[in-house]
PDB file of C-alpha atoms and ligand atoms in Angstrom:
ATOM      1  CA  MET A  23      33.473  15.422 -42.638  1.00  0.00           C
ATOM      2  CA  ALA A  24      32.996  16.620 -39.073  1.00  0.00           C
ATOM      3  CA  CYS A  25      29.881  17.141 -39.734  1.00  0.00           C
ATOM      4  CA  VAL A  26      28.559  13.786 -41.167  1.00  0.00           C
ATOM      5  CA  LEU A  27      29.984  12.182 -38.634  1.00  0.00           C
ATOM      6  CA  ARG A  28      28.015  14.189 -36.421  1.00  0.00           C
ATOM      7  CA  LEU A  29      24.839  13.082 -38.388  1.00  0.00           C
ATOM      8  CA  LEU A  30      26.285  10.026 -37.952  1.00  0.00           C
ATOM      9  CA  GLY A  31      26.233  10.101 -34.185  1.00  0.00           C
ATOM     10  CA  LEU A  32      22.278  11.631 -33.791  1.00  0.00           C
ATOM     11  CA  LEU A  33      21.175   9.115 -35.390  1.00  0.00           C
ATOM     12  CA  PHE A  34      23.036   5.766 -33.790  1.00  0.00           C
ATOM     13  CA  VAL A  35      21.826   7.963 -30.760  1.00  0.00           C
ATOM     14  CA  LEU A  36      18.059   8.310 -32.233  1.00  0.00           C
ATOM     15  CA  VAL A  37      18.049   4.712 -33.352  1.00  0.00           C
ATOM     16  CA  CYS A  38      19.440   2.911 -30.518  1.00  0.00           C
ATOM     17  CA  SER A  39      16.800   5.547 -27.542  1.00  0.00           C
ATOM     18  CA  HIS A  40      14.383   3.557 -29.835  1.00  0.00           C
ATOM     19  CA  SER A  41      15.162   0.438 -30.224  1.00  0.00           C
ATOM     20  CA  LEU A  42      15.478   0.171 -26.063  1.00  0.00           C
ATOM     21  CA  PRO A  43      13.082  -0.842 -24.328  1.00  0.00           C
ATOM     22  CA  LEU A  44      11.084   1.108 -22.638  1.00  0.00           C
ATOM     23  CA  PRO A  45       9.699   0.160 -18.726  1.00  0.00           C
ATOM     24  CA  SER A  46       6.214   0.638 -18.756  1.00  0.00           C
ATOM     25  CA  PHE A  47       6.415   3.563 -15.887  1.00  0.00           C
ATOM     26  CA  HIS A  48       7.857   6.762 -17.003  1.00  0.00           C
ATOM     27  CA  GLY A  49       5.992   8.961 -15.406  1.00  0.00           C
ATOM     28  CA  VAL A  50       8.216  10.922 -12.453  1.00  0.00           C
ATOM     29  CA  VAL A  51       9.297  12.661 -16.031  1.00  0.00           C
ATOM     30  CA  ALA A  52       6.061  12.672 -17.955  1.00  0.00           C
ATOM     31  CA  THR A  53       4.552  14.775 -14.834  1.00  0.00           C
ATOM     32  CA  GLY A  54       7.461  16.767 -13.857  1.00  0.00           C
ATOM     33  CA  GLN A  55       7.151  15.165  -9.645  1.00  0.00           C
ATOM     34  CA  ARG A  56      10.993  14.255  -8.491  1.00  0.00           C
ATOM     35  CA  GLU A  57      11.424  10.826  -7.735  1.00  0.00           C
ATOM     36  CA  PHE A  58      10.619  10.352  -4.296  1.00  0.00           C
ATOM     37  CA  ASP A  59      12.959   9.490  -1.165  1.00  0.00           C
ATOM     38  CA  TYR A  60      11.606   6.055   0.210  1.00  0.00           C
ATOM     39  CA  PHE A  61       8.677   3.478   0.044  1.00  0.00           C
ATOM     40  CA  VAL A  62       5.858   2.972   2.766  1.00  0.00           C
ATOM     41  CA  LEU A  63       3.846   0.046   3.016  1.00  0.00           C
ATOM     42  CA  ALA A  64       0.506   0.920   4.752  1.00  0.00           C
ATOM     43  CA  LEU A  65      -1.238  -1.861   6.493  1.00  0.00           C
ATOM     44  CA  GLN A  66      -4.947  -1.692   7.731  1.00  0.00           C
ATOM     45  CA  TRP A  67      -6.479  -3.674  10.824  1.00  0.00           C
ATOM     46  CA  PRO A  68     -10.192  -4.947   9.299  1.00  0.00           C
ATOM     47  CA  GLY A  69     -11.351  -4.636  12.744  1.00  0.00           C
ATOM     48  CA  THR A  70     -11.249  -1.202  13.388  1.00  0.00           C
ATOM     49  CA  ILE A  71     -12.268   0.027   9.297  1.00  0.00           C
ATOM     50  CA  CYS A  72     -14.914  -2.670   9.111  1.00  0.00           C
ATOM     51  CA  GLN A  73     -16.725  -2.131  12.679  1.00  0.00           C
ATOM     52  CA  ALA A  74     -18.185   1.228  10.821  1.00  0.00           C
ATOM     53  CA  THR A  75     -19.370  -0.807   7.911  1.00  0.00           C
ATOM     54  CA  HIS A  76     -23.261  -0.280   8.264  1.00  0.00           C
ATOM     55  CA  HIS A  77     -24.479  -1.868   4.282  1.00  0.00           C
ATOM     56  CA  CYS A  78     -23.115  -4.609   2.223  1.00  0.00           C
ATOM     57  CA  CYS A  79     -21.954  -4.581  -1.151  1.00  0.00           C
ATOM     58  CA  SER A  80     -20.154  -6.860  -3.750  1.00  0.00           C
ATOM     59  CA  SER A  81     -16.530  -4.927  -3.702  1.00  0.00           C
ATOM     60  CA  ASN A  82     -16.213  -4.932  -0.058  1.00  0.00           C
ATOM     61  CA  ALA A  83     -14.369  -7.212   2.496  1.00  0.00           C
ATOM     62  CA  CYS A  84     -15.946  -6.016   5.230  1.00  0.00           C
ATOM     63  CA  CYS A  85     -19.127  -8.142   3.812  1.00  0.00           C
ATOM     64  CA  ARG A  86     -17.583 -11.364   3.782  1.00  0.00           C
ATOM     65  CA  SER A  87     -18.900 -14.249   6.187  1.00  0.00           C
ATOM     66  CA  ASN A  88     -15.739 -14.266   7.916  1.00  0.00           C
ATOM     67  CA  PRO A  89     -14.648 -11.470   9.612  1.00  0.00           C
ATOM     68  CA  LEU A  90     -11.029 -10.671   8.003  1.00  0.00           C
ATOM     69  CA  PRO A  91      -8.573 -11.783  10.619  1.00  0.00           C
ATOM     70  CA  GLU A  92      -5.481  -9.882   9.854  1.00  0.00           C
ATOM     71  CA  PHE A  93      -4.199  -6.794   8.511  1.00  0.00           C
ATOM     72  CA  THR A  94      -4.440  -6.288   4.769  1.00  0.00           C
ATOM     73  CA  ILE A  95      -2.869  -4.484   2.864  1.00  0.00           C
ATOM     74  CA  HIS A  96      -3.460  -0.579   1.769  1.00  0.00           C
ATOM     75  CA  GLY A  97      -1.060   0.251  -0.031  1.00  0.00           C
ATOM     76  CA  LEU A  98       2.507   0.332  -1.238  1.00  0.00           C
ATOM     77  CA  TRP A  99       3.113   4.114  -1.167  1.00  0.00           C
ATOM     78  CA  ALA A 100       5.908   5.946  -2.780  1.00  0.00           C
ATOM     79  CA  ASP A 101       6.472   8.737   0.088  1.00  0.00           C
ATOM     80  CA  TYR A 102       9.035  12.347  -0.122  1.00  0.00           C
ATOM     81  CA  ASN A 103      10.943  12.223   3.718  1.00  0.00           C
ATOM     82  CA  ASP A 104       9.105  16.223   4.060  1.00  0.00           C
ATOM     83  CA  GLY A 105       6.015  14.106   4.111  1.00  0.00           C
ATOM     84  CA  SER A 106       4.214  15.251   1.095  1.00  0.00           C
ATOM     85  CA  TRP A 107       4.072  12.569  -1.732  1.00  0.00           C
ATOM     86  CA  PRO A 108       3.886  12.695  -5.605  1.00  0.00           C
ATOM     87  CA  ALA A 109       0.804  11.413  -7.072  1.00  0.00           C
ATOM     88  CA  CYS A 110      -0.487  10.566 -10.498  1.00  0.00           C
ATOM     89  CA  CYS A 111       2.643  10.161 -12.209  1.00  0.00           C
ATOM     90  CA  SER A 112       2.222   8.820 -14.993  1.00  0.00           C
ATOM     91  CA  ASP A 113      -0.747   8.229 -17.773  1.00  0.00           C
ATOM     92  CA  SER A 114      -0.500   4.389 -17.827  1.00  0.00           C
ATOM     93  CA  ASP A 115      -3.159   2.153 -17.382  1.00  0.00           C
ATOM     94  CA  PHE A 116      -3.757  -0.122 -15.320  1.00  0.00           C
ATOM     95  CA  ASP A 117      -4.323  -3.347 -17.208  1.00  0.00           C
ATOM     96  CA  ILE A 118      -5.814  -6.200 -15.434  1.00  0.00           C
ATOM     97  CA  LYS A 119      -4.439  -9.146 -17.101  1.00  0.00           C
ATOM     98  CA  LYS A 120      -0.560  -8.325 -16.690  1.00  0.00           C
ATOM     99  CA  ILE A 121      -1.940  -9.298 -13.041  1.00  0.00           C
ATOM    100  CA  THR A 122      -4.105 -12.162 -13.650  1.00  0.00           C
ATOM    101  CA  SER A 123      -1.764 -14.311 -11.559  1.00  0.00           C
ATOM    102  CA  LEU A 124      -1.876 -12.505  -8.526  1.00  0.00           C
ATOM    103  CA  LEU A 125      -5.659 -11.879  -8.088  1.00  0.00           C
ATOM    104  CA  PRO A 126      -6.542 -14.741  -6.223  1.00  0.00           C
ATOM    105  CA  THR A 127      -3.699 -12.769  -3.441  1.00  0.00           C
ATOM    106  CA  LEU A 128      -4.463  -9.761  -3.764  1.00  0.00           C
ATOM    107  CA  GLU A 129      -7.748 -10.523  -3.152  1.00  0.00           C
ATOM    108  CA  LYS A 130      -7.150 -11.798   0.088  1.00  0.00           C
ATOM    109  CA  TYR A 131      -4.809  -9.488   1.292  1.00  0.00           C
ATOM    110  CA  TRP A 132      -5.147  -6.665  -0.392  1.00  0.00           C
ATOM    111  CA  PRO A 133      -9.028  -5.909  -0.844  1.00  0.00           C
ATOM    112  CA  SER A 134     -10.708  -3.241  -0.264  1.00  0.00           C
ATOM    113  CA  LEU A 135     -12.514  -2.137   2.759  1.00  0.00           C
ATOM    114  CA  TYR A 136     -15.301   0.118   1.597  1.00  0.00           C
ATOM    115  CA  CYS A 137     -18.186   0.395  -0.923  1.00  0.00           C
ATOM    116  CA  SER A 138     -17.040   3.194  -3.231  1.00  0.00           C
ATOM    117  CA  SER A 139     -14.634   3.057  -4.924  1.00  0.00           C
ATOM    118  CA  SER A 140     -12.089   4.960  -5.061  1.00  0.00           C
ATOM    119  CA  SER A 141     -11.452   7.491  -8.244  1.00  0.00           C
ATOM    120  CA  LEU A 142      -8.575   6.680 -10.408  1.00  0.00           C
ATOM    121  CA  CYS A 143      -6.025   9.133 -11.800  1.00  0.00           C
ATOM    122  CA  PHE A 144      -6.925  10.342 -14.961  1.00  0.00           C
ATOM    123  CA  GLY A 145     -11.311   9.479 -14.855  1.00  0.00           C
ATOM    124  CA  GLY A 146     -12.725   6.765 -14.130  1.00  0.00           C
ATOM    125  CA  LYS A 147     -13.413   4.514 -10.337  1.00  0.00           C
ATOM    126  CA  GLY A 148     -11.715   1.612  -9.577  1.00  0.00           C
ATOM    127  CA  LEU A 149     -10.139  -0.740  -7.277  1.00  0.00           C
ATOM    128  CA  PHE A 150      -6.748  -0.664  -8.268  1.00  0.00           C
ATOM    129  CA  TRP A 151      -6.076   2.864  -8.030  1.00  0.00           C
ATOM    130  CA  ALA A 152      -3.239   2.216  -6.085  1.00  0.00           C
ATOM    131  CA  HIS A 153      -1.485   1.058  -9.151  1.00  0.00           C
ATOM    132  CA  GLU A 154      -1.847   4.995 -10.800  1.00  0.00           C
ATOM    133  CA  LYS A 155      -1.600   6.590  -7.572  1.00  0.00           C
ATOM    134  CA  HIS A 156       1.205   5.232  -6.379  1.00  0.00           C
ATOM    135  CA  GLY A 157       2.648   2.845  -8.533  1.00  0.00           C
ATOM    136  CA  THR A 158       3.233   4.969 -11.648  1.00  0.00           C
ATOM    137  CA  CYS A 159       5.643   7.197  -8.993  1.00  0.00           C
ATOM    138  CA  SER A 160       7.768   4.211  -7.370  1.00  0.00           C
ATOM    139  CA  TYR A 161       9.855   4.431 -10.692  1.00  0.00           C
ATOM    140  CA  PRO A 162      12.249   4.822 -11.842  1.00  0.00           C
ATOM    141  CA  ILE A 163      12.913   1.162  -8.431  1.00  0.00           C
ATOM    142  CA  ILE A 164       9.687  -0.351  -9.434  1.00  0.00           C
ATOM    143  CA  GLN A 165       9.568  -0.146 -13.534  1.00  0.00           C
ATOM    144  CA  ASP A 166       5.937  -1.893 -14.657  1.00  0.00           C
ATOM    145  CA  GLU A 167       2.623  -3.129 -12.327  1.00  0.00           C
ATOM    146  CA  TYR A 168       3.157  -6.956 -11.852  1.00  0.00           C
ATOM    147  CA  SER A 169       6.632  -5.707 -10.073  1.00  0.00           C
ATOM    148  CA  TYR A 170       4.341  -2.871  -8.426  1.00  0.00           C
ATOM    149  CA  PHE A 171       1.830  -5.690  -7.222  1.00  0.00           C
ATOM    150  CA  SER A 172       3.894  -8.233  -6.465  1.00  0.00           C
ATOM    151  CA  THR A 173       6.640  -6.668  -4.868  1.00  0.00           C
ATOM    152  CA  ALA A 174       3.983  -5.382  -2.162  1.00  0.00           C
ATOM    153  CA  LEU A 175       2.748  -8.635  -1.027  1.00  0.00           C
ATOM    154  CA  GLY A 176       6.680  -9.453  -1.131  1.00  0.00           C
ATOM    155  CA  LEU A 177       6.832  -6.683   1.573  1.00  0.00           C
ATOM    156  CA  TYR A 178       3.672  -7.835   3.039  1.00  0.00           C
ATOM    157  CA  PHE A 179       4.413 -11.345   3.549  1.00  0.00           C
ATOM    158  CA  LYS A 180       8.322 -11.103   4.983  1.00  0.00           C
ATOM    159  CA  ASN A 181       6.914  -8.665   7.984  1.00  0.00           C
ATOM    160  CA  ASN A 182       3.356 -10.525   9.335  1.00  0.00           C
ATOM    161  CA  MET A 183       3.176  -8.032  11.995  1.00  0.00           C
ATOM    162  CA  THR A 184       0.028  -9.911  13.074  1.00  0.00           C
ATOM    163  CA  GLU A 185       1.866 -13.115  13.880  1.00  0.00           C
ATOM    164  CA  VAL A 186       3.983 -10.560  15.629  1.00  0.00           C
ATOM    165  CA  LEU A 187       1.825  -8.895  17.801  1.00  0.00           C
ATOM    166  CA  ASN A 188       0.184 -12.246  18.603  1.00  0.00           C
ATOM    167  CA  ASN A 189       3.851 -13.648  19.630  1.00  0.00           C
ATOM    168  CA  ALA A 190       3.474 -10.646  21.617  1.00  0.00           C
ATOM    169  CA  GLY A 191      -0.210 -10.811  23.286  1.00  0.00           C
ATOM    170  CA  ILE A 192      -1.145  -8.511  21.797  1.00  0.00           C
ATOM    171  CA  LEU A 193      -4.480 -10.150  20.290  1.00  0.00           C
ATOM    172  CA  ALA A 194      -7.815  -8.597  18.446  1.00  0.00           C
ATOM    173  CA  THR A 195     -10.565  -8.779  20.637  1.00  0.00           C
ATOM    174  CA  ASN A 196     -13.407  -5.933  22.175  1.00  0.00           C
ATOM    175  CA  GLY A 197     -11.972  -4.299  24.638  1.00  0.00           C
ATOM    176  CA  GLU A 198      -8.601  -4.803  25.069  1.00  0.00           C
ATOM    177  CA  LYS A 199      -6.141  -2.286  25.616  1.00  0.00           C
ATOM    178  CA  TYR A 200      -2.627  -2.249  24.467  1.00  0.00           C
ATOM    179  CA  PRO A 201       0.272   0.411  26.004  1.00  0.00           C
ATOM    180  CA  LEU A 202       0.941   2.271  22.617  1.00  0.00           C
ATOM    181  CA  GLY A 203       4.573   1.619  24.042  1.00  0.00           C
ATOM    182  CA  ASP A 204       4.408  -2.080  24.062  1.00  0.00           C
ATOM    183  CA  VAL A 205       3.019  -2.121  20.059  1.00  0.00           C
ATOM    184  CA  VAL A 206       5.373   0.409  18.927  1.00  0.00           C
ATOM    185  CA  ALA A 207       8.258  -1.784  20.804  1.00  0.00           C
ATOM    186  CA  THR A 208       7.068  -4.827  19.856  1.00  0.00           C
ATOM    187  CA  ILE A 209       6.986  -4.094  15.980  1.00  0.00           C
ATOM    188  CA  LYS A 210      10.039  -2.384  15.910  1.00  0.00           C
ATOM    189  CA  ARG A 211      11.897  -5.258  17.724  1.00  0.00           C
ATOM    190  CA  ALA A 212      10.910  -7.410  15.062  1.00  0.00           C
ATOM    191  CA  PHE A 213      10.776  -4.767  12.172  1.00  0.00           C
ATOM    192  CA  GLY A 214      14.259  -3.555  12.946  1.00  0.00           C
ATOM    193  CA  ALA A 215      12.459   0.748  12.886  1.00  0.00           C
ATOM    194  CA  SER A 216      10.090   2.952  13.636  1.00  0.00           C
ATOM    195  CA  PRO A 217       6.547   2.450  12.338  1.00  0.00           C
ATOM    196  CA  LEU A 218       4.348   4.961  12.438  1.00  0.00           C
ATOM    197  CA  LEU A 219       0.563   4.312  13.901  1.00  0.00           C
ATOM    198  CA  VAL A 220      -2.747   5.788  13.131  1.00  0.00           C
ATOM    199  CA  CYS A 221      -5.670   5.395  15.013  1.00  0.00           C
ATOM    200  CA  LYS A 222      -9.564   6.117  15.150  1.00  0.00           C
ATOM    201  CA  HIS A 223     -11.836   6.530  18.432  1.00  0.00           C
ATOM    202  CA  GLY A 224      -8.816   5.132  20.808  1.00  0.00           C
ATOM    203  CA  SER A 225      -8.827   1.767  18.080  1.00  0.00           C
ATOM    204  CA  LEU A 226      -5.258   0.965  15.699  1.00  0.00           C
ATOM    205  CA  GLU A 227      -6.445   1.650  12.436  1.00  0.00           C
ATOM    206  CA  GLU A 228      -3.122   1.618  10.533  1.00  0.00           C
ATOM    207  CA  LEU A 229       0.116   0.779  10.724  1.00  0.00           C
ATOM    208  CA  ARG A 230       2.728   1.624   8.354  1.00  0.00           C
ATOM    209  CA  LEU A 231       6.298  -0.014   7.531  1.00  0.00           C
ATOM    210  CA  CYS A 232       8.791   2.846   6.461  1.00  0.00           C
ATOM    211  CA  PHE A 233      11.583   1.177   3.684  1.00  0.00           C
ATOM    212  CA  TYR A 234      14.456   2.929   2.040  1.00  0.00           C
ATOM    213  CA  LYS A 235      14.563   2.338  -2.202  1.00  0.00           C
ATOM    214  CA  ASP A 236      16.934  -1.159  -1.349  1.00  0.00           C
ATOM    215  CA  PHE A 237      13.555  -2.087   0.410  1.00  0.00           C
ATOM    216  CA  LYS A 238      15.763  -2.177   4.076  1.00  0.00           C
ATOM    217  CA  PRO A 239      13.477  -1.293   7.064  1.00  0.00           C
ATOM    218  CA  ARG A 240      13.642   2.203   7.588  1.00  0.00           C
ATOM    219  CA  ASP A 241      11.733   4.421  10.271  1.00  0.00           C
ATOM    220  CA  CYS A 242       9.431   6.317   9.114  1.00  0.00           C
ATOM    221  CA  VAL A 243       9.340   9.266  11.953  1.00  0.00           C
ATOM    222  CA  THR A 244      12.924  10.016  12.875  1.00  0.00           C
ATOM    223  CA  GLY A 245      14.528  12.768  15.351  1.00  0.00           C
ATOM    224  CA  SER A 246      13.225  15.446  17.657  1.00  0.00           C
ATOM    225  CA  ASP A 247       9.923  14.365  16.592  1.00  0.00           C
ATOM    226  CA  ILE A 248       9.364  10.883  18.119  1.00  0.00           C
ATOM    227  CA  LEU A 249       7.734  11.266  21.223  1.00  0.00           C
ATOM    228  CA  ASN A 250       7.186   7.416  23.240  1.00  0.00           C
ATOM    229  CA  GLY A 251       8.103   6.094  19.997  1.00  0.00           C
ATOM    230  CA  MET A 252       5.511   7.694  18.062  1.00  0.00           C
ATOM    231  CA  PRO A 253       5.584  11.004  16.075  1.00  0.00           C
ATOM    232  CA  ARG A 254       4.818  14.069  18.253  1.00  0.00           C
ATOM    233  CA  SER A 255       2.269  15.735  15.807  1.00  0.00           C
ATOM    234  CA  ARG A 256       1.734  13.511  13.234  1.00  0.00           C
ATOM    235  CA  THR A 257       0.344  10.295  15.964  1.00  0.00           C
ATOM    236  CA  SER A 258      -3.744  10.186  16.510  1.00  0.00           C
ATOM    237  CA  CYS A 259      -3.213   7.601  19.080  1.00  0.00           C
ATOM    238  CA  PRO A 260      -4.318   7.801  22.936  1.00  0.00           C
ATOM    239  CA  ARG A 261      -1.398   6.020  25.444  1.00  0.00           C
ATOM    240  CA  TYR A 262      -3.631   2.655  24.984  1.00  0.00           C
ATOM    241  CA  VAL A 263      -5.171   0.934  21.818  1.00  0.00           C
ATOM    242  CA  THR A 264      -7.112  -1.898  21.465  1.00  0.00           C
ATOM    243  CA  LEU A 265      -7.453  -4.335  18.140  1.00  0.00           C
ATOM    244  CA  PRO A 266     -10.810  -5.022  17.729  1.00  0.00           C
ATOM    245  CA  THR A 267     -13.045  -7.376  15.837  1.00  0.00           C
ATOM    246  CA  TYR A 268     -15.805  -7.652  14.319  1.00  0.00           C
ATOM    247  CA  THR A 269     -19.156  -9.202  13.574  1.00  0.00           C
ATOM    248  CA  PRO A 270     -19.176  -9.273   9.574  1.00  0.00           C
ATOM    249  CA  LEU A 271     -22.805  -7.979   8.446  1.00  0.00           C
ATOM    250  CA  GLY A 272     -23.122 -11.639   6.169  1.00  0.00           C
ATOM    251  CA  LEU A 273     -25.144 -10.902   4.244  1.00  0.00           C
ATOM    252  CA  ALA A 274     -22.972 -13.055   1.069  1.00  0.00           C
ATOM    253  CA  ASP A 275     -21.071 -15.792   0.214  1.00  0.00           C
ATOM    254  CA  SER A 276     -17.717 -14.544   0.657  1.00  0.00           C
ATOM    255  CA  ARG A 277     -15.926 -16.045  -2.592  1.00  0.00           C
ATOM    256  CA  LYS A 278     -19.033 -15.075  -5.101  1.00  0.00           C
ATOM    257  CA  MET A 279     -18.959 -11.079  -3.887  1.00  0.00           C
ATOM    258  CA  ALA A 280     -15.352 -11.418  -4.421  1.00  0.00           C
ATOM    259  CA  PHE A 281     -16.023 -12.937  -7.731  1.00  0.00           C
ATOM    260  CA  GLU A 282     -18.710 -10.729  -8.340  1.00  0.00           C
ATOM    261  CA  ALA A 283     -16.061  -7.539  -7.610  1.00  0.00           C
ATOM    262  CA  PHE A 284     -13.574  -8.565  -9.902  1.00  0.00           C
ATOM    263  CA  ASP A 285     -15.808  -9.351 -13.191  1.00  0.00           C
ATOM    264  CA  ALA A 286     -17.115  -6.043 -12.334  1.00  0.00           C
ATOM    265  CA  LEU A 287     -13.977  -4.596 -12.662  1.00  0.00           C
ATOM    266  CA  THR A 288     -12.675  -6.643 -15.839  1.00  0.00           C
ATOM    267  CA  VAL A 289     -16.429  -5.498 -17.665  1.00  0.00           C
ATOM    268  CA  ALA A 290     -15.173  -1.850 -16.872  1.00  0.00           C
TER     269      ALA A 290
HETATM  270  O1  LIG B 311      -3.738   9.549   4.684  1.00  0.00           O
HETATM  271  C1  LIG B 311      -5.009   9.656   3.846  1.00  0.00           C
HETATM  272  C2  LIG B 311      -4.335   9.634   2.419  1.00  0.00           C
HETATM  273  O2  LIG B 311      -3.511   9.501   1.766  1.00  0.00           O
HETATM  274  C3  LIG B 311      -2.724   9.368   1.361  1.00  0.00           C
HETATM  275  N1  LIG B 311      -0.801   9.309   1.575  1.00  0.00           N
HETATM  276  C4  LIG B 311      -1.623   9.529   2.768  1.00  0.00           C
HETATM  277  C5  LIG B 311       0.633   9.360   3.357  1.00  0.00           C
HETATM  278  C6  LIG B 311       1.496   8.983   2.844  1.00  0.00           C
HETATM  279  O3  LIG B 311       2.952   9.150   3.405  1.00  0.00           O
HETATM  280  N2  LIG B 311       1.137   8.833   1.877  1.00  0.00           N
HETATM  281  C7  LIG B 311       0.007   8.855   0.961  1.00  0.00           C
HETATM  282  O4  LIG B 311      -0.445   8.451  -0.636  1.00  0.00           O
HETATM  283  C8  LIG B 311      -3.692   7.856   0.773  1.00  0.00           C
HETATM  284  O5  LIG B 311      -4.243   8.365  -0.119  1.00  0.00           O
HETATM  285  P1  LIG B 311      -4.947   6.611  -0.741  1.00  0.00           P
HETATM  286  O6  LIG B 311      -3.882   5.501  -0.830  1.00  0.00           O
HETATM  287  O7  LIG B 311      -5.632   6.072   0.324  1.00  0.00           O
HETATM  288  O8  LIG B 311      -5.519   7.169  -2.080  1.00  0.00           O
HETATM  289  C9  LIG B 311      -4.088   7.451   2.612  1.00  0.00           C
HETATM  290  O9  LIG B 311      -5.269   6.975   2.000  1.00  0.00           O
END
């Protein structure tokens, strides 16, 4: 009798587990990487990156006829507290159809600033590598592709760092230098936690905002690592930084190029 009951119990568990809807990302289990600790919203300053553009192509937003006037999204990353991060947590294919309604917004605020497309986790090349590399590792907080991109966009719009800096008189110009401490303090005041800044040749290239798993702001760097609001060992920024503008090579109409890029994606 006990044996029959145990068998019935096992059957019940099996039937139930098959009827539960499985989330799209269940990758941390799939690759054995442990669950992440916190999120990083990485923003990039197009002025710094696009200044270095030497040739144009349809996928590169630096090539649009009007310069990009604000920070754009580099990615939403799932990171570990020790400074490393999981990557490529499941073999769940990116499906552009699942984010059709987000494409015009992604095209504007999360464009590629390069001509070469990134390598996808499990072979191939693509614009939306971020989904495979980082999105799949955001499980169990973010469970599918649409949520990954819409969460990143939501955090970006809620934390408009271009506006925050502009309101403090820290503006895109060629040449004006701003004290790094002022940039950090302005962001910290508005956001509520310390950012991490990345520079290239004295220009701000990237601004990273960090979040707990409930999306409340947290410091990107903590404790004794911090000197003048920036991490001692990890900052690449000098004491004064610029937010440069750039002149696009101006080879084509932006909308046409953006749509060509998305066409290429859907065909691929
Ligand atoms: O910094 C170089 C590249 O490493 C990845 N990165 C960096 C810091 C971090 O906290 N998490 C992370 O993933 C990024 O790789 P990508 O997403 O661009 O492929 C970053 O560009």
